[in-house]
Each structure stands twice: as C-alpha cells, then as structure tokens.
Amino acid sequence: MWRLLRYEGGKTLVEDASRTSRHLGLLFIGISQELGDLLRDDRARNLATNSAIKIILGNDPSNFDAIRDACGLTPQEMSAIAHLTRKNREYSDAFFDPSQDVSWCGQTCST
C-alpha cells in the first residue's frame, strides 16, 4: 500500500477504489503494516474511514489520534488498541472492528 501512496496516481486509485467498490458490490482490500501510511494523506485516509471491516495491529502511539478520528473508534476501543502486543515472527495481537456494533480483540499467529 505504501508504494501506491508515494505517487499521485496511486493515491487517486486508493481513494476511488475505497469510495466506490462497496457501491459496485466489489471487495477492495488495503493492507499496511503501518496505519500511519494511510492516515497521513487525506485521500488515502478514505480507505480507513470507509472500510466496513478494520483489523488494526499494534501501532505507534503517535498515530492514535489519527486512528481514532479516521476509524471513528471509542475511548474503550482505543484503549484496547493501546494494549496490543506482538512478538516478532510469532504473533501479533489484533483489534477487529467489523461494524459499529461489535468489536473483538485477539491474536494473529504466523505459521
């Protein structure tokens, strides 16, 4: 994802796809290890804002305000994100937000 966001055309692609894919019955998946990559650009931020499902791994606390604002998360959800941990090459805790009604915190494992 970060490579696309380095170029004006890539930013336009991400913005257009994130805004229109759901209305066309399509699935657009954007993945970035660093959510800050998306949240630094207004157009790319639409991917996080318009996503029906969000899976958030541990992030740098300097990104927390932007994550909260872009994803519309509550203080309780942000607290869960702040406590996510990981062990390189073994696992990473994840915050899963499929909708405004249901949230889940768990762990992803590498195999």
PDB file of C-alpha atoms in Angstrom:
ATOM      1  CA  MET A   1       0.000   0.000   0.000  1.00  0.00           C
ATOM      2  CA  TRP A   2       2.753   2.446   0.926  1.00  0.00           C
ATOM      3  CA  ARG A   3       4.256   2.188  -2.538  1.00  0.00           C
ATOM      4  CA  LEU A   4       0.967   3.219  -4.162  1.00  0.00           C
ATOM      5  CA  LEU A   5       0.686   6.177  -1.809  1.00  0.00           C
ATOM      6  CA  ARG A   6       4.062   7.532  -2.952  1.00  0.00           C
ATOM      7  CA  TYR A   7       2.546   8.507  -6.317  1.00  0.00           C
ATOM      8  CA  GLU A   8      -0.299  10.827  -7.230  1.00  0.00           C
ATOM      9  CA  GLY A   9      -1.894   8.171  -9.464  1.00  0.00           C
ATOM     10  CA  GLY A  10      -1.686   5.606  -6.666  1.00  0.00           C
ATOM     11  CA  LYS A  11      -3.393   7.980  -4.236  1.00  0.00           C
ATOM     12  CA  THR A  12      -6.175   8.537  -6.750  1.00  0.00           C
ATOM     13  CA  LEU A  13      -6.586   4.777  -7.242  1.00  0.00           C
ATOM     14  CA  VAL A  14      -6.813   4.135  -3.492  1.00  0.00           C
ATOM     15  CA  GLU A  15      -9.309   6.972  -2.998  1.00  0.00           C
ATOM     16  CA  ASP A  16     -11.534   5.959  -5.919  1.00  0.00           C
ATOM     17  CA  ALA A  17     -11.487   2.263  -5.044  1.00  0.00           C
ATOM     18  CA  SER A  18     -12.245   2.888  -1.375  1.00  0.00           C
ATOM     19  CA  ARG A  19     -15.173   5.162  -2.204  1.00  0.00           C
ATOM     20  CA  THR A  20     -16.788   3.152  -4.993  1.00  0.00           C
ATOM     21  CA  SER A  21     -16.040  -0.560  -4.516  1.00  0.00           C
ATOM     22  CA  ARG A  22     -18.791  -1.173  -1.950  1.00  0.00           C
ATOM     23  CA  HIS A  23     -21.418   0.507  -4.145  1.00  0.00           C
ATOM     24  CA  LEU A  24     -20.410  -1.721  -7.057  1.00  0.00           C
ATOM     25  CA  GLY A  25     -20.566  -4.906  -4.982  1.00  0.00           C
ATOM     26  CA  LEU A  26     -16.780  -5.258  -5.067  1.00  0.00           C
ATOM     27  CA  LEU A  27     -14.295  -6.017  -2.326  1.00  0.00           C
ATOM     28  CA  PHE A  28     -11.327  -3.671  -2.011  1.00  0.00           C
ATOM     29  CA  ILE A  29      -8.659  -4.760   0.450  1.00  0.00           C
ATOM     30  CA  GLY A  30      -5.916  -2.396   1.544  1.00  0.00           C
ATOM     31  CA  ILE A  31      -3.179  -3.692   3.806  1.00  0.00           C
ATOM     32  CA  SER A  32      -0.440  -1.746   5.513  1.00  0.00           C
ATOM     33  CA  GLN A  33       1.747  -2.696   8.455  1.00  0.00           C
ATOM     34  CA  GLU A  34       1.849   0.966   9.399  1.00  0.00           C
ATOM     35  CA  LEU A  35      -1.574   2.602   9.556  1.00  0.00           C
ATOM     36  CA  GLY A  36       0.205   5.950   9.567  1.00  0.00           C
ATOM     37  CA  ASP A  37       0.916   5.344   5.854  1.00  0.00           C
ATOM     38  CA  LEU A  38      -2.794   5.703   5.146  1.00  0.00           C
ATOM     39  CA  LEU A  39      -3.634   8.378   7.660  1.00  0.00           C
ATOM     40  CA  ARG A  40      -1.020  10.910   6.535  1.00  0.00           C
ATOM     41  CA  ASP A  41      -2.849  11.574   3.254  1.00  0.00           C
ATOM     42  CA  ASP A  42      -6.404  12.953   3.156  1.00  0.00           C
ATOM     43  CA  ARG A  43      -7.394  10.898   0.113  1.00  0.00           C
ATOM     44  CA  ALA A  44      -5.840   7.649   1.324  1.00  0.00           C
ATOM     45  CA  ARG A  45      -7.487   8.152   4.720  1.00  0.00           C
ATOM     46  CA  ASN A  46     -10.812   7.421   2.986  1.00  0.00           C
ATOM     47  CA  LEU A  47      -9.812   3.752   2.870  1.00  0.00           C
ATOM     48  CA  ALA A  48      -9.806   3.597   6.679  1.00  0.00           C
ATOM     49  CA  THR A  49     -12.864   5.816   7.002  1.00  0.00           C
ATOM     50  CA  ASN A  50     -14.985   3.875   4.501  1.00  0.00           C
ATOM     51  CA  SER A  51     -13.894   0.347   5.432  1.00  0.00           C
ATOM     52  CA  ALA A  52     -16.677  -1.915   6.645  1.00  0.00           C
ATOM     53  CA  ILE A  53     -14.125  -4.148   8.391  1.00  0.00           C
ATOM     54  CA  LYS A  54     -10.990  -2.947  10.129  1.00  0.00           C
ATOM     55  CA  ILE A  55      -8.196  -5.091  11.544  1.00  0.00           C
ATOM     56  CA  ILE A  56      -5.715  -2.949  13.429  1.00  0.00           C
ATOM     57  CA  LEU A  57      -2.401  -4.258  14.740  1.00  0.00           C
ATOM     58  CA  GLY A  58      -0.227  -2.532  17.319  1.00  0.00           C
ATOM     59  CA  ASN A  59       0.651   0.995  16.254  1.00  0.00           C
ATOM     60  CA  ASP A  60       2.910   3.803  17.271  1.00  0.00           C
ATOM     61  CA  PRO A  61       1.075   5.869  19.895  1.00  0.00           C
ATOM     62  CA  SER A  62       1.758   8.986  17.804  1.00  0.00           C
ATOM     63  CA  ASN A  63      -0.823   7.585  15.338  1.00  0.00           C
ATOM     64  CA  PHE A  64      -3.578   7.099  17.942  1.00  0.00           C
ATOM     65  CA  ASP A  65      -5.412  10.403  17.409  1.00  0.00           C
ATOM     66  CA  ALA A  66      -5.460   9.902  13.648  1.00  0.00           C
ATOM     67  CA  ILE A  67      -6.611   6.272  14.042  1.00  0.00           C
ATOM     68  CA  ARG A  68      -9.413   7.295  16.401  1.00  0.00           C
ATOM     69  CA  ASP A  69     -10.603  10.079  14.102  1.00  0.00           C
ATOM     70  CA  ALA A  70     -10.364   8.151  10.822  1.00  0.00           C
ATOM     71  CA  CYS A  71     -11.920   4.949  12.153  1.00  0.00           C
ATOM     72  CA  GLY A  72     -14.478   6.536  14.476  1.00  0.00           C
ATOM     73  CA  LEU A  73     -13.337   4.493  17.466  1.00  0.00           C
ATOM     74  CA  THR A  74     -14.451   4.960  21.068  1.00  0.00           C
ATOM     75  CA  PRO A  75     -12.087   5.593  24.003  1.00  0.00           C
ATOM     76  CA  GLN A  76     -12.584   1.964  25.088  1.00  0.00           C
ATOM     77  CA  GLU A  77     -11.625   0.691  21.624  1.00  0.00           C
ATOM     78  CA  MET A  78      -8.566   2.953  21.569  1.00  0.00           C
ATOM     79  CA  SER A  79      -7.568   1.635  24.985  1.00  0.00           C
ATOM     80  CA  ALA A  80      -7.707  -1.910  23.597  1.00  0.00           C
ATOM     81  CA  ILE A  81      -5.512  -0.853  20.657  1.00  0.00           C
ATOM     82  CA  ALA A  82      -3.033   0.814  23.020  1.00  0.00           C
ATOM     83  CA  HIS A  83      -2.562  -2.516  24.813  1.00  0.00           C
ATOM     84  CA  LEU A  84      -1.925  -4.662  21.728  1.00  0.00           C
ATOM     85  CA  THR A  85       1.366  -6.566  21.805  1.00  0.00           C
ATOM     86  CA  ARG A  86       3.434  -8.610  19.399  1.00  0.00           C
ATOM     87  CA  LYS A  87       6.385 -10.924  19.320  1.00  0.00           C
ATOM     88  CA  ASN A  88       8.209 -10.728  16.003  1.00  0.00           C
ATOM     89  CA  ARG A  89       7.816 -13.808  13.823  1.00  0.00           C
ATOM     90  CA  GLU A  90       5.430 -15.431  16.336  1.00  0.00           C
ATOM     91  CA  TYR A  91       2.260 -13.422  16.874  1.00  0.00           C
ATOM     92  CA  SER A  92       0.634 -10.027  16.901  1.00  0.00           C
ATOM     93  CA  ASP A  93      -2.435  -9.019  18.860  1.00  0.00           C
ATOM     94  CA  ALA A  94      -5.114  -7.501  16.659  1.00  0.00           C
ATOM     95  CA  PHE A  95      -8.153  -5.301  17.085  1.00  0.00           C
ATOM     96  CA  PHE A  96     -11.014  -6.375  14.805  1.00  0.00           C
ATOM     97  CA  ASP A  97     -13.865  -3.948  14.136  1.00  0.00           C
ATOM     98  CA  PRO A  98     -16.462  -5.416  11.750  1.00  0.00           C
ATOM     99  CA  SER A  99     -19.064  -2.741  12.482  1.00  0.00           C
ATOM    100  CA  GLN A 100     -20.039  -0.102  14.987  1.00  0.00           C
ATOM    101  CA  ASP A 101     -21.968  -2.738  16.967  1.00  0.00           C
ATOM    102  CA  VAL A 102     -19.373  -5.474  17.534  1.00  0.00           C
ATOM    103  CA  SER A 103     -15.639  -5.314  18.278  1.00  0.00           C
ATOM    104  CA  TRP A 104     -13.113  -8.031  19.107  1.00  0.00           C
ATOM    105  CA  CYS A 105      -9.546  -8.151  20.365  1.00  0.00           C
ATOM    106  CA  GLY A 106      -7.462 -11.240  19.693  1.00  0.00           C
ATOM    107  CA  GLN A 107      -4.179 -12.556  18.387  1.00  0.00           C
ATOM    108  CA  THR A 108      -2.879 -13.346  14.922  1.00  0.00           C
ATOM    109  CA  CYS A 109      -0.212 -16.023  14.570  1.00  0.00           C
ATOM    110  CA  SER A 110       2.425 -16.594  11.928  1.00  0.00           C
ATOM    111  CA  THR A 111       2.899 -20.160  10.756  1.00  0.00           C
TER     112      THR A 111
END
